[in-house]
mmCIF file of C-alpha atoms in Angstrom:
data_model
loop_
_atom_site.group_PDB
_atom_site.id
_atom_site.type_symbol
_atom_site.label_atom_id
_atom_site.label_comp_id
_atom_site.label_asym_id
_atom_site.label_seq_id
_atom_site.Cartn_x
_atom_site.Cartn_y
_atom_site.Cartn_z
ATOM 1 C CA UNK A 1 -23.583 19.060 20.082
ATOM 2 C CA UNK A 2 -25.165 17.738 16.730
ATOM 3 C CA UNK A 3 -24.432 15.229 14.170
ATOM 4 C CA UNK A 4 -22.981 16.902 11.299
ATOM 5 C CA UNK A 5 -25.782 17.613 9.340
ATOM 6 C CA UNK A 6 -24.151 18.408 5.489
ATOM 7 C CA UNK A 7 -20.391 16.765 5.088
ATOM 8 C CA UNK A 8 -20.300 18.688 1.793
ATOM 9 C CA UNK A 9 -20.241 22.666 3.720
ATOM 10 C CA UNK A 10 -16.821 23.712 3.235
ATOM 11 C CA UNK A 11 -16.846 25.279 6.176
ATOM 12 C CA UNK A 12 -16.387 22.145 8.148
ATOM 13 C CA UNK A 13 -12.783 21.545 6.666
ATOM 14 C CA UNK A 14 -13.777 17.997 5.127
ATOM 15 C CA UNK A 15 -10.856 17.534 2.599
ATOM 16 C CA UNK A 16 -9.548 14.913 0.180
ATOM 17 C CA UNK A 17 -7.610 11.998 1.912
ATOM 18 C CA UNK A 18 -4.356 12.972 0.515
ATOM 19 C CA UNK A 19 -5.397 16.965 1.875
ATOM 20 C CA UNK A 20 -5.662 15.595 5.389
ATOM 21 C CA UNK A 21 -2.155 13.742 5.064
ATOM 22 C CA UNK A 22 -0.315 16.599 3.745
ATOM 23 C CA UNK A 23 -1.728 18.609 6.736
ATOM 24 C CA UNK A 24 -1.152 15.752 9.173
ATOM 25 C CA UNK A 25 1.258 15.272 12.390
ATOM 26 C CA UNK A 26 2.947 13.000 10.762
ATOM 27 C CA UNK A 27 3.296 14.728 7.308
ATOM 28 C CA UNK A 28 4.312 17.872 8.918
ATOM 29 C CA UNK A 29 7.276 16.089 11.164
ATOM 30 C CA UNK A 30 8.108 14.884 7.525
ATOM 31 C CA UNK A 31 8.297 17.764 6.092
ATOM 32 C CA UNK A 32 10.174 19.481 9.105
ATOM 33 C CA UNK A 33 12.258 16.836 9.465
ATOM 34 C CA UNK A 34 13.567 16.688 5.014
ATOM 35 C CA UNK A 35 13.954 20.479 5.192
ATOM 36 C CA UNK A 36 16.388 20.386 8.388
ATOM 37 C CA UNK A 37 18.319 17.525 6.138
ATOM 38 C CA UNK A 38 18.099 19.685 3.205
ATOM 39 C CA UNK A 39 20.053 22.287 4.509
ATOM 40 C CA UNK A 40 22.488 20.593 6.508
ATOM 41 C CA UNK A 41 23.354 18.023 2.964
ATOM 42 C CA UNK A 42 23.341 20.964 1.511
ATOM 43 C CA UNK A 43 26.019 22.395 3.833
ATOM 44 C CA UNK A 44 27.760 19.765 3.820
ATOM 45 C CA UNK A 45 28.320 19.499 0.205
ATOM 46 C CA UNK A 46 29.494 23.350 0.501
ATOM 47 C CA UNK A 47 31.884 22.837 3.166
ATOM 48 C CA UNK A 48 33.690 20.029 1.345
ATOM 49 C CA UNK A 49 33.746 21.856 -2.028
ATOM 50 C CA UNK A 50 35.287 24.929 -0.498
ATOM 51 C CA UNK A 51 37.837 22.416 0.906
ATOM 52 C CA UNK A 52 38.719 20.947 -2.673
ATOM 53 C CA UNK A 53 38.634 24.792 -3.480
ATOM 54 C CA UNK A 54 40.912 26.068 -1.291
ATOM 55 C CA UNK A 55 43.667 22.888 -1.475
ATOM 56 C CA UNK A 56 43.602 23.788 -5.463
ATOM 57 C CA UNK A 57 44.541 27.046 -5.160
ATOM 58 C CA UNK A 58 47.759 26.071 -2.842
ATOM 59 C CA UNK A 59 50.984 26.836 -4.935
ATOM 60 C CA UNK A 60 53.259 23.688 -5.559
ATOM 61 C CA UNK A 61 55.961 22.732 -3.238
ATOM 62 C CA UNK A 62 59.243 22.923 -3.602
ATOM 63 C CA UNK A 63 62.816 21.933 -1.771
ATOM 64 C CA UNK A 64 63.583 19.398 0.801
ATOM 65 C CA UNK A 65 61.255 21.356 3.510
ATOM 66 C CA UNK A 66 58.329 21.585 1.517
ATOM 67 C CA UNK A 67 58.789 17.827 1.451
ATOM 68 C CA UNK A 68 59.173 17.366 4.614
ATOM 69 C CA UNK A 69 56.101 18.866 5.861
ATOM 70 C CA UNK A 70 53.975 17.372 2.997
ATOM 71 C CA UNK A 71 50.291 17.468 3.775
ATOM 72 C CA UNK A 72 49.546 14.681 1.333
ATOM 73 C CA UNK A 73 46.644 12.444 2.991
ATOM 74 C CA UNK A 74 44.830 15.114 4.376
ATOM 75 C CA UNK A 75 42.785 15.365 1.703
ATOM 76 C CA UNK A 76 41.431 11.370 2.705
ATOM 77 C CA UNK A 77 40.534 12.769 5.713
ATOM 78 C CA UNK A 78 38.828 16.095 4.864
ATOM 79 C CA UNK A 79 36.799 13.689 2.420
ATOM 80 C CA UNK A 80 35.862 11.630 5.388
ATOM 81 C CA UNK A 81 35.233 14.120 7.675
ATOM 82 C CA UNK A 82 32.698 15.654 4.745
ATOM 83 C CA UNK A 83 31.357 12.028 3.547
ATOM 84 C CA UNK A 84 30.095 10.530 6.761
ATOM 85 C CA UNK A 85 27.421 13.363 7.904
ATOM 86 C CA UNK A 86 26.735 13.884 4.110
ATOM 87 C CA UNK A 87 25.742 9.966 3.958
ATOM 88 C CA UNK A 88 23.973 9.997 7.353
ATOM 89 C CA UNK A 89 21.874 12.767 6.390
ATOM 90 C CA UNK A 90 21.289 11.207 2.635
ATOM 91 C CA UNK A 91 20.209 8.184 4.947
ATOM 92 C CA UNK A 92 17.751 10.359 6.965
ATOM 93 C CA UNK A 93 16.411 12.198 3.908
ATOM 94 C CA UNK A 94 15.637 8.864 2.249
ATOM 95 C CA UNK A 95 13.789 6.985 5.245
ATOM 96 C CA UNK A 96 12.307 10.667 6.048
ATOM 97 C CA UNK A 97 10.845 10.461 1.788
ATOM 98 C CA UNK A 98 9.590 6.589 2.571
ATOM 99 C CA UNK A 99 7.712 7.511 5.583
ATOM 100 C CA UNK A 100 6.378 10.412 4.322
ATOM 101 C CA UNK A 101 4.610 7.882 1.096
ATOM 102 C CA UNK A 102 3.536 5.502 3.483
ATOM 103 C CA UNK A 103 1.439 8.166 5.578
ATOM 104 C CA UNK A 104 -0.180 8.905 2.444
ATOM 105 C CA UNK A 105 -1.167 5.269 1.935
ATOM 106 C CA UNK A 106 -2.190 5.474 5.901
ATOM 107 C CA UNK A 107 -4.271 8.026 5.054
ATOM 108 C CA UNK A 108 -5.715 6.516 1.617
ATOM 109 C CA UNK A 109 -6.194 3.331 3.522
ATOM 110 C CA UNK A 110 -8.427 4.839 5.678
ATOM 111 C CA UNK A 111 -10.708 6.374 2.593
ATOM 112 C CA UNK A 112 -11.102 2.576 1.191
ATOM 113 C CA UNK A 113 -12.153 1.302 4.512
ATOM 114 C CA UNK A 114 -14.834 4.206 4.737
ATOM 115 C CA UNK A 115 -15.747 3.839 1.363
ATOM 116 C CA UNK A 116 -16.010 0.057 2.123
ATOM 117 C CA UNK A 117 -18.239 1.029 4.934
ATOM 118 C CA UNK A 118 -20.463 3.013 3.999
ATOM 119 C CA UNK A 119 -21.454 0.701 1.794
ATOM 120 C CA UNK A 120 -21.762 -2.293 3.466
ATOM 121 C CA UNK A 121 -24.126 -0.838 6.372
ATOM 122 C CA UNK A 122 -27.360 -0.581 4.692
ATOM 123 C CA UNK A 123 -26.810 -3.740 3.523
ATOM 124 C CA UNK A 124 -29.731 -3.403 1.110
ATOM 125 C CA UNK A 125 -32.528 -1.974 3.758
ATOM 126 C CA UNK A 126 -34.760 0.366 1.963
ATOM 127 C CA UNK A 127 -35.294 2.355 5.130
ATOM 128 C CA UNK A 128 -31.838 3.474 4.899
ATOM 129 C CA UNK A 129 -29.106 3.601 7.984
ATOM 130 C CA UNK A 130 -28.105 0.640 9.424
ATOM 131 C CA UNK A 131 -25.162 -0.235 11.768
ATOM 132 C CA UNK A 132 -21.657 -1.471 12.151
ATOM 133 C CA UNK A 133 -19.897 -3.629 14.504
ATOM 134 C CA UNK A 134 -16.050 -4.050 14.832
ATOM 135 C CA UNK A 135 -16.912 -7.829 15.164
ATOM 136 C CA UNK A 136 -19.121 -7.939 11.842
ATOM 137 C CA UNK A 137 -18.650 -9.234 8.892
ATOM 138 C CA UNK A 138 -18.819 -5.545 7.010
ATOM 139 C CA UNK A 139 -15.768 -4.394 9.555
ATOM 140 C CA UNK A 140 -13.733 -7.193 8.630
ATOM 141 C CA UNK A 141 -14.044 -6.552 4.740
ATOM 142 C CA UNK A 142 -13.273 -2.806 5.469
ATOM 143 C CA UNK A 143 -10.198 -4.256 7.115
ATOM 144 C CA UNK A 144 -9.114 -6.085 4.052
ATOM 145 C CA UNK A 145 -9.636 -3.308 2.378
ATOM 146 C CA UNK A 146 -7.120 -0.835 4.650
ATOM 147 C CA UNK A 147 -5.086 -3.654 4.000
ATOM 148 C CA UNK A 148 -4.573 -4.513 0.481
ATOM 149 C CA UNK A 149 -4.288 -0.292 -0.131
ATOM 150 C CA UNK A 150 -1.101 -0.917 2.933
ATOM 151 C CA UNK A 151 0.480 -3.919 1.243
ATOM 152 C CA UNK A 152 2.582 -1.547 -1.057
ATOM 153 C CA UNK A 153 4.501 -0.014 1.889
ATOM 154 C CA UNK A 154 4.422 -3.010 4.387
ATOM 155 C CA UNK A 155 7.221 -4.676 5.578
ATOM 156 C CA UNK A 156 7.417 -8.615 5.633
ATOM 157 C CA UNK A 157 5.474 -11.912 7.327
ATOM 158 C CA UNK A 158 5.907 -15.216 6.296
ATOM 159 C CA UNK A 159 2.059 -16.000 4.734
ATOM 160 C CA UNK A 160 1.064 -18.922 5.502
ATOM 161 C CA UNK A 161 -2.274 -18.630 3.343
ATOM 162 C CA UNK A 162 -5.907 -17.137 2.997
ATOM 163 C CA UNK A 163 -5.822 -13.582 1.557
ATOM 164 C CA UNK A 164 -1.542 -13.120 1.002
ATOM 165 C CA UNK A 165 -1.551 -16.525 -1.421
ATOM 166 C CA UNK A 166 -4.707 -15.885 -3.253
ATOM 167 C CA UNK A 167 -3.564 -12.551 -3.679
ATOM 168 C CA UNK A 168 -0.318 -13.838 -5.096
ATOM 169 C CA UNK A 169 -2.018 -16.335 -7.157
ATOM 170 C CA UNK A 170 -4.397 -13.578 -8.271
ATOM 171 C CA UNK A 171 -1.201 -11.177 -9.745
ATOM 172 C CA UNK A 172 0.245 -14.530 -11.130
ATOM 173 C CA UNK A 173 -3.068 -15.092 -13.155
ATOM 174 C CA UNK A 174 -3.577 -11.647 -14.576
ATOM 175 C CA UNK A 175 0.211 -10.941 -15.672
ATOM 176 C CA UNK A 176 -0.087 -14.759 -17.399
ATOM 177 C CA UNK A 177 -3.588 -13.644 -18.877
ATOM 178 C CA UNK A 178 -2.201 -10.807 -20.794
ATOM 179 C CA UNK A 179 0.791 -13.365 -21.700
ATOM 180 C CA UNK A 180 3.628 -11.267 -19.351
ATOM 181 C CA UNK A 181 5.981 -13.039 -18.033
ATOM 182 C CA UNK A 182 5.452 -12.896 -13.774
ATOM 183 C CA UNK A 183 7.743 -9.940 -12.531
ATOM 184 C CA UNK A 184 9.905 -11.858 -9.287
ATOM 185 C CA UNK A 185 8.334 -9.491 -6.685
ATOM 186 C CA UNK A 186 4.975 -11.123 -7.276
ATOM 187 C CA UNK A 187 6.684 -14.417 -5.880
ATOM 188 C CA UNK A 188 8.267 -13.052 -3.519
ATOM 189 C CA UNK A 189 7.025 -10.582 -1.826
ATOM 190 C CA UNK A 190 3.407 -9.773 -2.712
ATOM 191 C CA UNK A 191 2.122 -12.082 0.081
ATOM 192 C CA UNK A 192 4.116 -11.768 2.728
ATOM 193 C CA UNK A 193 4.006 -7.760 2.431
ATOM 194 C CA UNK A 194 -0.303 -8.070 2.527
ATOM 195 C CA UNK A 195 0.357 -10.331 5.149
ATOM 196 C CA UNK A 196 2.512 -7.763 7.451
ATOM 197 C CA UNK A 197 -0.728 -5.966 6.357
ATOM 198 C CA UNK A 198 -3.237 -7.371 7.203
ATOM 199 C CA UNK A 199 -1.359 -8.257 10.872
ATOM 200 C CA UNK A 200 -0.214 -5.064 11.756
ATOM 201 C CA UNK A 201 -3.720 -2.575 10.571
ATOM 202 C CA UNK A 202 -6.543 -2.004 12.740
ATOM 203 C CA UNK A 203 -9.591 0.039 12.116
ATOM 204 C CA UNK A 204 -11.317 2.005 14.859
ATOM 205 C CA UNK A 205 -14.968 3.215 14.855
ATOM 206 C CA UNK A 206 -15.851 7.431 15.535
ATOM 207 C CA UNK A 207 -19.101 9.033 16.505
ATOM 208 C CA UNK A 208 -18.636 12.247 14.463
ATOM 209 C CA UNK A 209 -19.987 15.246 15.942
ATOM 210 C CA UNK A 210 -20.173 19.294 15.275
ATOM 211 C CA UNK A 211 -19.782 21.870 18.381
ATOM 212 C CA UNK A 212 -21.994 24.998 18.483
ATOM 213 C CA UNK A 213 -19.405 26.719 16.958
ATOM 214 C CA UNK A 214 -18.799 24.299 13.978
ATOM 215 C CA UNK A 215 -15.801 22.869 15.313
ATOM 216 C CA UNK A 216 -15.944 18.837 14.215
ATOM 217 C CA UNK A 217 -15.568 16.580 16.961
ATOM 218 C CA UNK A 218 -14.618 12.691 16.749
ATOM 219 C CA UNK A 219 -15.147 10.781 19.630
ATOM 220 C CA UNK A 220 -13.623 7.328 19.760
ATOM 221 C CA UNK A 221 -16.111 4.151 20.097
ATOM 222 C CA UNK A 222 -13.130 1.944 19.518
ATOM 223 C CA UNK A 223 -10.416 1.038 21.944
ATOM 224 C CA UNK A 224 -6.994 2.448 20.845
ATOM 225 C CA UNK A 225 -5.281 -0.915 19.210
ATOM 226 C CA UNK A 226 -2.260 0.360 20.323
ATOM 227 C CA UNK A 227 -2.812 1.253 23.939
ATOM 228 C CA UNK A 228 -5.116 -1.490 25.068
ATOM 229 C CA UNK A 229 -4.704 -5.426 24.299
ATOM 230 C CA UNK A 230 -6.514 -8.434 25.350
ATOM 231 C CA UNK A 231 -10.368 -9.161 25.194
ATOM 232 C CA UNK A 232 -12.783 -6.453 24.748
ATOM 233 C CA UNK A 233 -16.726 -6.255 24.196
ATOM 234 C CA UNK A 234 -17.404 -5.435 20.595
ATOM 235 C CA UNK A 235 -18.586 -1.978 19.559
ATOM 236 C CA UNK A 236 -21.481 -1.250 17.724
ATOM 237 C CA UNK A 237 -22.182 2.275 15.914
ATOM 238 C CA UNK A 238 -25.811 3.150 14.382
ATOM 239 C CA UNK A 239 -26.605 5.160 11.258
ATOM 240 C CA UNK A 240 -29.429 6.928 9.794
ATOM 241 C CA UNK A 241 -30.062 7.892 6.238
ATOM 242 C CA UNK A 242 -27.101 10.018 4.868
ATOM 243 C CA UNK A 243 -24.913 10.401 8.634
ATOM 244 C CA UNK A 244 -21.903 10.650 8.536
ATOM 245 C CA UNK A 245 -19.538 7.578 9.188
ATOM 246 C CA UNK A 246 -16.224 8.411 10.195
ATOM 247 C CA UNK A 247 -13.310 5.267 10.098
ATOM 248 C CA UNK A 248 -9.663 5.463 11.377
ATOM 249 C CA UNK A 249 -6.994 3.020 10.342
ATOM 250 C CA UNK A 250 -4.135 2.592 12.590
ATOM 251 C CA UNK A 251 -0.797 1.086 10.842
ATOM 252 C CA UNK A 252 2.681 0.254 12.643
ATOM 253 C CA UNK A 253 4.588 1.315 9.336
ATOM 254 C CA UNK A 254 7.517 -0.332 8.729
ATOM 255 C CA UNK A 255 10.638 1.329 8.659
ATOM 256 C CA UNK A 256 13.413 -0.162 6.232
ATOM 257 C CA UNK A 257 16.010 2.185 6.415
ATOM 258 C CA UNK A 258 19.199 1.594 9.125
ATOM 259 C CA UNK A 259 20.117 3.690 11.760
ATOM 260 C CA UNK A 260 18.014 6.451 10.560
ATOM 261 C CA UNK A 261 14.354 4.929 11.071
ATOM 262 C CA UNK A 262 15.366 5.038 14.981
ATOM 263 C CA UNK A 263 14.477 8.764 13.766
ATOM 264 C CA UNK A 264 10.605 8.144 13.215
ATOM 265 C CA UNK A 265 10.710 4.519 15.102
ATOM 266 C CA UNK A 266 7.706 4.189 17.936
ATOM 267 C CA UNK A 267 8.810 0.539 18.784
ATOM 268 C CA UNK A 268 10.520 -2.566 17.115
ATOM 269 C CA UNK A 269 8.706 -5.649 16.325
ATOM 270 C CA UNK A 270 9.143 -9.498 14.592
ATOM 271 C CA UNK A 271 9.209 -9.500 10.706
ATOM 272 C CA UNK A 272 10.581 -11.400 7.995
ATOM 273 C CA UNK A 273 13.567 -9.983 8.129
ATOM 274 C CA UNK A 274 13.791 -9.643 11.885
ATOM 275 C CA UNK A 275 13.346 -7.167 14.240
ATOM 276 C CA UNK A 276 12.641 -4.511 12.336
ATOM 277 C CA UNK A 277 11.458 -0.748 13.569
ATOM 278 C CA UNK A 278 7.940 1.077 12.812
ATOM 279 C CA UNK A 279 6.077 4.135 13.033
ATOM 280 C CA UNK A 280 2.482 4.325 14.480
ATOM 281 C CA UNK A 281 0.511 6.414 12.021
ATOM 282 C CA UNK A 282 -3.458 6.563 12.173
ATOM 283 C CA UNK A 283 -5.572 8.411 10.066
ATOM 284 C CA UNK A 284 -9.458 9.144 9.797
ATOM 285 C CA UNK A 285 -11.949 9.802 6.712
ATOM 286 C CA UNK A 286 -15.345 10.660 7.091
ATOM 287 C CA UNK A 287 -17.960 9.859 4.712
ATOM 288 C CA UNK A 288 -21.867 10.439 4.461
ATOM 289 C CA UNK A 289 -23.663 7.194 4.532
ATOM 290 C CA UNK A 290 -25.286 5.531 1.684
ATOM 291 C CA UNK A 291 -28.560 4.436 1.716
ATOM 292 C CA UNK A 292 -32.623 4.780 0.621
ATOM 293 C CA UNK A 293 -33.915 7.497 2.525
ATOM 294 C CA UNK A 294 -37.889 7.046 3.134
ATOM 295 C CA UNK A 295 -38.570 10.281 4.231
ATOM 296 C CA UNK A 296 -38.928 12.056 0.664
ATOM 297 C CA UNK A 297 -41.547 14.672 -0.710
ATOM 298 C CA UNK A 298 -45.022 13.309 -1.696
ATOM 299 C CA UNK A 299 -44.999 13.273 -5.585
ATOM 300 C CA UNK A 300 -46.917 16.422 -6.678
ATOM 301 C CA UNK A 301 -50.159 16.234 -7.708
ATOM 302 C CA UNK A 302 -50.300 17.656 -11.442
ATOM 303 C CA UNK A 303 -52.298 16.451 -14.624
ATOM 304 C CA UNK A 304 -50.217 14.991 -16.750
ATOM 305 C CA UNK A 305 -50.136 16.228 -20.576
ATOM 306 C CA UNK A 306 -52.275 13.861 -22.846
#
């Protein structure tokens, strides 16, 4: 196996961010999941029209024993009996739509943090390449980065301070700049949702590699954040000139939605509003490295024109 010598060769599959969550596990059970509630809503809706239908087209009753047997009331339940899946799929179909954006931001999130990184490794050396630690100070600001792109879809944490309340005093300042009047979410919510952020994303580090028969292979330098907790040795990857650098972000996405997140939920955890489900989406974007590469053609040796 070889490092991947040209990320632009289309043959390696190397899409836009937003390409590789359309095509992702997660975007696919998505998409499986809204057409299955499609059709059954859809059904639904069918099934209780052709009730309505069918009751309009009864003739009138008349006399004491068309009275008697009245079916007046049925109609509450038939409207029931249509209503309650016809909600519980609208339910499904909406938390299935929200998931579905937030795997995009997964997946965008993980494109800032690379694009973060890949220019934070050379760090300035002429020579080119460099290297990056998940204990450095260039991981953490990809971090932040995978963060603030999260905070639109995040759930809740009580901020206590450092990024969440500069970043609400930050939104207050620009809005009052331009002379707008603050819009309430800034106040409250902004922080606390980059704060559920910036707690619940980690980043993982990939050795990118190519197979003899092109197929890309990313081999995992970082511990899974999910799998294994407690103290760990830091991890260190190293770059030449132009390598590729491949980042993964890993997100418990909160799920807002009743009864139907249990749908997409991997676990429940401690938020704002309480214990709240998520989903554990990760995504990956590789990048080529930026840097000065020494190793360039001497300059040709031609007279110049007078």
């Amino acid at each position: 196996m070889t490092l991947i010598p040209d990320l632009h060769n289309p043959v390696l599959g190397l899409g836009p961010w937003w390409s590789s969550a359309l095509t992702s596990g997660f975007g696919l059970r998505c998409a499986v999941v809204a057409a299955v509630g499609a059709l059954v809503l859809a059904a639904a809706l069918r099934a209780g029209w052709a009730l309505g239908h069918a009751r309009g087209l009864k003739p009138a009753r008349r006399g004491l024993r068309e009275r008697l047997n009245d079916e007046r009331g049925s109609a509450t339940v038939e409207f029931v009996l249509v209503f309650v899946p016809a909600l519980t799929v609208c339910l499904i179909l909406l938390q299935t739509v929200l998931a579905f954006s937030g795997n995009l931001f997964v997946h965008y999130a993980a494109f800032v943090a690379t694009r973060s990184a890949i220019v934070e490794i050379p760090n300035g050396q002429r020579e080119g390449g460099g290297s990056l630690s998940d204990a450095s100070p260039a991981f953490d600001r990809a971090q932040r980065a995978a963060a603030f792109a999260l905070a639109p879809v995040s759930g809740q944490l009580s901020a206590d301070g450092g990024d969440p309340v500069a970043f609400e005093a930050g939104l207050e300042a620009y809005f009052a700049e331009y002379g707008q009047e603050t819009p309430a979410w800034v106040t409250t919510r902004a922080a606390d949702r980059l704060a559920y952020a910036q707690a619940h994303t980690d980043l993982s580090l990939y050795l990118t590699r190519m197979t003899d028969d092109g197929e890309i292979e990313l081999d995992r330098l970082s511990p899974d954040p999910f799998l294994e907790a407690g103290d760990r040795s830091p991890v260190t990857a190293s770059y030449g000139p132009k390598d590729p650098v491949t980042v993964g972000v890993n997100h418990k996405l909160h799920l807002s939605i009743p009864y139907a997140s249990l749908l997409f939920a991997d676990g429940q955890h401690s938020t704002r509003g309480g214990q709240t489900a998520y989903a554990l989406v990760s995504a990956t974007s590789t990048m080529t490295l930026e840097g000065y590469d020494v190793n360039l053609p001497e300059l040709p040796d031609v007279e110049r024109e007078q």
